[in-house]
């Protein structure tokens, strides 16, 4: 069901939209018998018929089972080809099966992939990240979630404080300290299965609201402010001029550490938005595409913060006693396979030239979206930076997550992704917006824009 009509500008025939949703949903299922069958069979061995129940939740339509990918495209088990504008929630920004990463992974696997010891690639990767993002010291995990988990722990150990500040509309992974939502002046657990303490240690402010940040930091008990440079998980929300300067000044004044999460935004510029905008965080998190989609998370920190990771007093002993050390690490973290993939991705795929090309293509994408919106007279707007864009169903892009929630039309967004999927275009999840990868070309962007144009013609 489509919950709301477009407001302002041209109205959409609601009945037409609802009829179209029924037709597209039926077509999606009918044309994908193998995917439907796989989910039905998997229900016997996996909750909700998928290997990670989240996969059933990400879209309003049934899950698609994938066979393979190459460059900007992937194919489902029913043989349909898709131009991929979602790039696996930014993790496929290197393109599918990028040749340098494929080569590096094959070579590393053949030479042994796991020793619980550093491999020389770790040197190359840490040096490449330090040069790219301007952070002195680096540590590695298997995901950005785990990287953020360690960032929060180190910040708490460093400051001796327990509280965390994040922005409404944030997503930094399923790490417990951040899993709360603002509820009036209070914070509530965001999901079931969480202890009430989550709310006690978490503060949430509105993005672009420096007064709220000042109030949240005022008691002097916040260990770290964790934020993306521009929020990407509630639409693409850009900071107001001066917002980041304000954040840095307020955090410094209150002794709060500042952690910038570039896990998504690293696709928008070679050094992320941190370098593009001259930000000065104490921590910087990356993940997803830095190893071409092979599991790897990483966080950079200043020399001063890194001093917190000193050896424990007294050395190791039989477990069962408390250690004077921050809990970090995991058996497979920083494994040689992930490091080989990251070395290839960072030095051969995610090059300065690649970012120039994706920014140019991203410009074509954003301009094409705006042209369709203008042509149809729709009261929509577009935010974009580098390879990434997002269309809002409001005349002006919202400045915070509340604005994004108030102006979004989830059922309409769901219909767009269904309509596009049935025409060989894989639109992003509702929160993210389209992105071009290093492997995309102008014809890929044209295909996407043609499908969006066809949708607008069908309903506006
Ligand atoms: C900004 C940000 N940080 C961290 C994460 C967590 O990444 P992962 O699921 O790979 O651990 C995400 C995931 O979408 C994200 O958007």
XYZ file of C-alpha atoms and ligand atoms in Angstrom:
476
model
C 0.000 0.000 0.000
C 1.223 3.490 -0.842
C 0.742 5.500 2.331
C 0.818 9.041 0.954
C 0.539 10.985 -2.253
C 3.204 13.406 -3.369
C 2.634 16.692 -1.651
C 2.962 19.957 -3.567
C 3.943 20.145 -7.239
C 2.330 17.511 -9.442
C 0.047 15.061 -7.777
C 0.278 11.380 -8.465
C -2.725 9.237 -9.136
C -2.779 7.143 -5.986
C -4.859 4.374 -7.482
C -2.406 4.144 -10.378
C 0.534 3.842 -7.982
C -1.112 1.110 -5.924
C -2.101 -0.824 -9.046
C 1.468 -0.555 -10.328
C 2.878 -1.856 -7.018
C 0.677 -4.980 -7.278
C 1.696 -5.596 -10.910
C 5.435 -5.118 -10.240
C 5.423 -7.323 -7.143
C 3.639 -10.133 -8.993
C 6.107 -9.814 -11.879
C 9.108 -9.828 -9.543
C 7.998 -13.130 -7.987
C 6.834 -14.766 -11.231
C 10.075 -14.050 -13.092
C 12.303 -15.355 -10.281
C 11.142 -18.917 -9.538
C 14.608 -20.131 -8.516
C 15.061 -17.374 -5.932
C 11.571 -18.028 -4.523
C 12.303 -21.748 -4.380
C 15.686 -21.226 -2.663
C 14.095 -19.077 0.073
C 11.318 -21.615 0.582
C 13.833 -24.476 0.852
C 16.136 -22.467 3.149
C 13.283 -21.847 5.590
C 13.891 -25.415 6.856
C 17.453 -24.613 7.963
C 17.662 -20.811 8.293
C 15.348 -18.376 10.119
C 13.289 -16.452 7.541
C 14.880 -18.531 4.766
C 18.127 -16.548 4.506
C 21.655 -16.985 5.921
C 21.354 -13.675 7.803
C 17.789 -12.732 8.787
C 18.593 -9.093 8.003
C 18.636 -10.088 4.304
C 14.896 -10.644 4.502
C 14.416 -7.228 6.009
C 16.461 -4.970 3.785
C 13.828 -4.805 1.010
C 10.043 -4.996 0.857
C 10.224 -7.668 -1.856
C 11.442 -11.269 -1.352
C 15.202 -11.859 -1.279
C 17.052 -12.420 -4.533
C 19.599 -15.262 -4.685
C 22.734 -14.268 -6.579
C 24.855 -16.333 -8.928
C 27.781 -14.053 -9.837
C 28.970 -10.526 -10.591
C 31.443 -8.737 -12.866
C 32.284 -5.027 -12.948
C 29.143 -2.915 -12.536
C 26.757 -5.863 -13.013
C 25.542 -8.962 -11.189
C 23.271 -11.859 -12.109
C 20.634 -13.682 -10.074
C 20.082 -17.460 -10.085
C 17.187 -17.005 -12.542
C 19.609 -15.469 -15.068
C 18.580 -11.791 -14.789
C 21.322 -9.201 -15.201
C 21.338 -6.052 -13.058
C 23.331 -2.858 -13.246
C 24.233 -2.476 -9.578
C 23.546 1.013 -8.193
C 23.476 -0.214 -4.594
C 27.028 -1.636 -4.698
C 26.190 -3.900 -1.739
C 25.697 -0.976 0.638
C 29.012 0.542 -0.536
C 31.015 -2.670 0.017
C 31.271 -3.370 -3.737
C 32.594 0.104 -4.591
C 35.642 -1.541 -6.218
C 33.214 -3.222 -8.660
C 32.404 -6.920 -8.715
C 35.396 -9.268 -9.019
C 38.012 -6.481 -9.424
C 40.963 -8.169 -11.169
C 43.776 -6.961 -8.826
C 41.851 -8.156 -5.750
C 40.964 -11.512 -7.362
C 44.643 -12.027 -8.198
C 45.885 -11.029 -4.742
C 43.372 -13.250 -2.934
C 44.155 -16.298 -5.114
C 47.899 -15.860 -4.595
C 47.554 -15.355 -0.852
C 45.244 -18.361 -0.425
C 47.708 -20.572 -2.302
C 50.520 -19.302 -0.035
C 48.617 -19.888 3.224
C 46.129 -17.395 4.599
C 46.132 -17.563 8.381
C 48.992 -17.645 10.913
C 47.903 -15.281 13.711
C 51.035 -13.318 12.875
C 51.462 -10.124 10.829
C 52.038 -10.429 7.080
C 54.077 -7.844 5.084
C 50.876 -6.654 3.391
C 49.790 -5.237 6.768
C 52.680 -2.764 6.519
C 51.657 -1.616 3.048
C 47.991 -1.318 4.055
C 48.615 0.626 7.286
C 51.003 2.986 5.470
C 48.518 3.471 2.617
C 45.685 4.259 5.055
C 47.863 6.629 7.092
C 48.853 8.537 3.951
C 45.299 8.597 2.592
C 43.377 9.636 5.703
C 46.028 11.472 7.708
C 45.659 9.321 10.854
C 48.917 8.181 12.441
C 48.212 4.671 13.787
C 45.955 1.838 12.511
C 44.344 -1.330 13.849
C 42.330 -3.931 11.962
C 39.178 -5.989 12.509
C 36.897 -7.952 10.191
C 34.132 -5.352 9.923
C 33.420 -1.692 10.510
C 31.075 -2.688 13.324
C 33.962 -4.315 15.164
C 36.200 -1.332 14.392
C 33.634 1.030 15.938
C 33.268 -1.323 18.919
C 36.992 -0.987 19.623
C 36.919 2.775 19.028
C 34.269 3.145 21.726
C 36.227 0.935 24.153
C 39.476 2.812 23.609
C 37.686 6.143 23.991
C 36.166 4.993 27.282
C 39.522 3.738 28.534
C 41.262 6.929 27.414
C 38.798 9.359 28.988
C 37.587 7.316 31.971
C 34.022 8.187 30.877
C 31.171 5.899 29.814
C 28.718 8.040 27.816
C 28.561 8.049 24.020
C 27.025 10.738 21.805
C 25.627 9.940 18.332
C 23.225 11.647 15.931
C 19.603 10.780 15.306
C 19.465 8.711 12.088
C 22.929 7.244 12.663
C 24.040 3.761 11.802
C 27.516 2.569 12.761
C 26.849 -1.194 12.793
C 25.062 -3.381 15.304
C 27.356 -2.454 18.207
C 25.486 -2.341 21.458
C 26.698 1.052 22.791
C 25.042 2.837 19.825
C 21.796 0.856 19.572
C 19.365 3.395 20.970
C 16.790 5.757 19.498
C 15.680 9.169 20.710
C 12.247 9.132 22.285
C 11.316 12.674 23.276
C 14.097 13.715 25.666
C 14.924 10.071 26.508
C 16.776 7.243 24.751
C 15.154 3.831 24.229
C 16.800 0.553 23.142
C 16.541 0.352 19.338
C 15.880 -3.396 19.179
C 14.832 -6.263 21.411
C 17.564 -8.298 23.121
C 19.313 -5.202 24.478
C 19.849 -4.345 28.146
C 18.291 -1.163 29.511
C 21.840 0.142 30.181
C 22.133 0.926 26.461
C 19.832 3.873 27.047
C 21.654 4.989 30.182
C 24.999 5.422 28.425
C 23.829 6.832 25.101
C 22.940 10.422 24.190
C 21.425 11.361 20.848
C 21.377 14.818 19.248
C 19.897 16.062 15.981
C 22.383 16.346 13.078
C 23.250 19.999 12.331
C 22.094 21.020 15.838
C 25.149 22.426 17.612
C 23.065 23.646 20.545
C 21.914 20.073 21.203
C 25.509 18.839 20.964
C 26.621 21.510 23.420
C 23.889 20.448 25.879
C 24.755 16.749 25.506
C 28.463 17.379 26.169
C 27.971 19.938 28.949
C 28.079 17.500 31.930
C 31.641 16.565 30.854
C 30.926 12.816 30.948
C 30.897 11.893 27.228
C 33.828 9.713 26.131
C 33.313 10.002 22.385
C 31.132 11.659 19.772
C 30.752 9.118 16.954
C 29.441 10.428 13.629
C 29.678 10.073 9.879
C 30.945 13.271 8.218
C 27.641 13.356 6.290
C 24.910 10.968 7.423
C 24.278 8.222 4.856
C 21.842 5.922 6.589
C 18.783 8.199 6.684
C 19.161 9.596 3.200
C 22.298 11.599 2.399
C 22.287 14.434 4.963
C 24.958 17.075 4.460
C 26.429 19.177 7.268
C 25.645 22.898 7.393
C 28.629 25.198 6.830
C 30.543 25.431 10.115
C 28.884 22.362 11.668
C 32.068 20.278 11.766
C 34.124 23.208 13.089
C 31.560 23.522 15.849
C 31.731 19.810 16.656
C 35.498 19.885 16.923
C 35.519 23.022 19.082
C 32.837 21.666 21.441
C 34.424 18.202 21.795
C 37.859 19.726 22.489
C 36.401 22.088 25.053
C 34.661 19.229 26.910
C 37.496 16.667 26.661
C 35.353 14.401 24.439
C 37.070 12.416 21.685
C 35.764 12.761 18.119
C 35.371 9.645 15.954
C 34.543 10.037 12.265
C 33.038 6.971 10.599
C 33.947 6.969 6.883
C 32.731 3.415 6.233
C 30.199 4.660 3.643
C 31.495 8.114 2.785
C 34.954 6.844 1.825
C 33.466 6.275 -1.642
C 32.935 10.014 -2.144
C 36.584 11.175 -2.159
C 40.073 9.621 -2.185
C 40.783 10.618 1.423
C 37.132 10.490 2.441
C 35.235 13.587 3.506
C 37.671 13.952 6.417
C 40.428 14.930 4.011
C 38.148 16.712 1.543
C 36.762 18.913 4.327
C 39.913 19.181 6.467
C 38.392 17.497 9.547
C 40.584 16.647 12.546
C 39.154 13.570 14.278
C 40.781 11.512 17.031
C 39.566 8.272 15.365
C 38.597 7.421 11.790
C 36.781 4.193 10.863
C 36.736 2.497 7.447
C 35.526 -0.890 6.189
C 33.365 -2.486 3.490
C 35.105 -1.555 0.217
C 38.671 -1.033 1.497
C 39.472 -4.691 0.773
C 37.236 -4.964 -2.297
C 34.439 -6.468 -0.186
C 36.662 -9.117 1.439
C 35.968 -8.804 5.198
C 38.141 -6.085 6.757
C 37.478 -3.172 9.059
C 40.067 -0.658 10.228
C 40.353 2.366 12.464
C 42.957 5.064 12.507
C 43.821 7.128 15.550
C 46.161 9.874 16.654
C 49.475 8.979 18.332
C 48.069 10.341 21.568
C 45.022 8.043 21.497
C 47.136 5.073 20.325
C 49.143 5.303 23.557
C 46.052 3.822 25.258
C 46.873 0.474 23.582
C 49.952 -0.091 25.747
C 50.920 -3.578 27.016
C 49.211 -4.674 30.240
C 51.142 -4.289 33.458
C 52.328 -7.689 34.705
C 52.145 -9.515 31.346
C 49.889 -12.479 30.516
C 48.568 -14.992 33.064
C 46.047 -17.863 33.244
C 42.620 -16.420 32.418
C 40.143 -15.588 35.138
C 41.776 -12.350 36.316
C 41.175 -8.732 35.308
C 43.670 -7.126 32.920
C 44.781 -3.528 32.862
C 44.290 -3.440 29.077
C 41.629 -2.470 26.511
C 39.818 -5.528 25.063
C 40.576 -5.526 21.335
C 41.335 -8.105 18.672
C 40.061 -11.430 17.307
C 41.670 -14.582 15.882
C 40.934 -13.702 12.249
C 41.311 -9.909 12.547
C 44.054 -8.545 10.246
C 44.412 -11.970 8.610
C 46.755 -12.146 5.604
C 43.920 -12.850 3.130
C 42.035 -9.662 4.056
C 45.306 -7.726 4.065
C 46.265 -8.994 0.610
C 42.846 -7.938 -0.682
C 43.202 -4.504 0.969
C 46.703 -4.015 -0.436
C 45.409 -4.677 -3.963
C 42.249 -2.604 -3.487
C 44.026 0.425 -1.993
C 47.037 0.499 -4.291
C 45.537 -0.709 -7.591
C 41.772 -0.030 -7.538
C 40.939 2.863 -5.193
C 43.468 5.185 -6.816
C 43.224 8.991 -7.065
C 42.348 8.557 -10.766
C 39.518 6.160 -9.890
C 38.016 8.759 -7.549
C 38.212 11.444 -10.242
C 36.359 9.123 -12.636
C 33.668 8.094 -10.119
C 33.126 11.731 -9.108
C 32.618 12.697 -12.771
C 30.164 9.831 -13.250
C 28.456 10.662 -9.942
C 28.020 14.196 -11.301
C 26.247 12.756 -14.374
C 24.066 10.666 -12.066
C 23.016 13.623 -9.897
C 22.456 15.915 -12.899
C 20.349 13.237 -14.622
C 18.194 12.750 -11.527
C 17.633 16.504 -11.211
C 16.759 16.730 -14.926
C 14.060 14.037 -14.577
C 12.655 15.740 -11.480
C 12.536 19.125 -13.222
C 11.047 17.705 -16.415
C 8.192 16.093 -14.468
C 7.739 19.148 -12.203
C 8.076 17.005 -9.079
C 8.755 18.666 -5.710
C 11.812 16.490 -5.107
C 15.457 17.324 -4.423
C 18.862 15.646 -4.701
C 21.930 15.654 -2.446
C 25.147 14.351 -3.991
C 28.898 14.219 -3.441
C 31.436 12.359 -5.566
C 30.111 8.951 -6.589
C 27.034 9.061 -4.357
C 23.566 10.649 -4.614
C 20.172 10.527 -2.898
C 16.750 11.794 -3.998
C 14.366 13.172 -1.370
C 10.592 13.541 -1.804
C 10.743 17.146 -0.603
C 11.564 20.404 -2.443
C 14.615 20.995 -0.218
C 16.922 18.269 1.142
C 16.270 17.795 4.872
C 19.020 18.792 7.330
C 18.449 16.036 9.851
C 16.940 12.581 10.276
C 13.645 13.917 11.591
C 13.234 15.935 8.385
C 14.169 12.859 6.349
C 11.584 10.721 8.186
C 8.854 13.369 7.902
C 9.262 13.791 4.150
C 9.964 10.219 3.092
C 7.405 7.986 1.378
C 8.656 4.473 2.180
C 6.093 2.662 0.056
C 6.857 4.812 -2.954
C 10.583 4.173 -2.491
C 9.858 0.438 -2.241
C 7.877 0.580 -5.489
C 10.710 2.401 -7.287
C 13.207 -0.320 -6.333
C 10.776 -3.067 -7.457
C 10.052 -1.275 -10.753
C 13.775 -0.826 -11.402
C 14.654 -4.433 -10.466
C 12.115 -5.667 -13.013
C 13.982 -3.600 -15.626
C 17.499 -4.807 -14.813
C 18.521 -2.042 -12.400
C 19.406 -2.771 -8.760
C 18.450 0.350 -6.768
C 19.939 0.940 -3.318
C 18.240 0.202 -0.014
C 15.803 2.933 1.088
C 18.322 4.602 3.399
C 21.217 4.979 1.004
C 20.612 6.210 -2.564
C 22.413 5.280 -5.787
C 26.206 5.072 -6.045
C 28.537 4.440 -8.978
C 31.493 2.130 -8.413
C 34.977 2.232 -9.892
C 33.685 -0.222 -12.534
C 30.668 1.846 -13.683
C 30.546 3.641 -17.033
C 28.342 6.328 -18.580
C 26.069 3.725 -20.266
C 25.412 2.196 -16.805
C 24.335 5.587 -15.481
C 22.168 6.161 -18.600
C 20.468 2.814 -18.045
C 19.703 3.793 -14.461
C 18.410 7.227 -15.427
C 16.256 5.792 -18.244
C 14.627 3.389 -15.761
C 13.995 6.221 -13.270
C 12.557 8.323 -16.131
C 10.278 5.454 -17.168
C 9.043 5.155 -13.588
C 8.298 8.850 -13.325
C 6.426 8.760 -16.652
C 4.397 5.806 -15.396
C 3.130 7.550 -12.274
C 3.564 11.351 -12.488
C 28.521 4.359 8.602
C 28.591 2.893 8.883
N 29.463 2.441 9.788
C 29.578 1.136 10.072
C 28.785 0.205 9.438
C 28.916 -1.252 9.775
O 29.506 -1.930 8.728
P 29.573 -3.523 8.781
O 28.156 -3.998 8.706
O 30.347 -3.894 7.567
O 30.219 -3.908 10.046
C 27.854 0.632 8.485
C 27.010 -0.340 7.767
O 26.159 -0.014 6.980
C 27.749 2.008 8.196
O 26.873 2.482 7.321
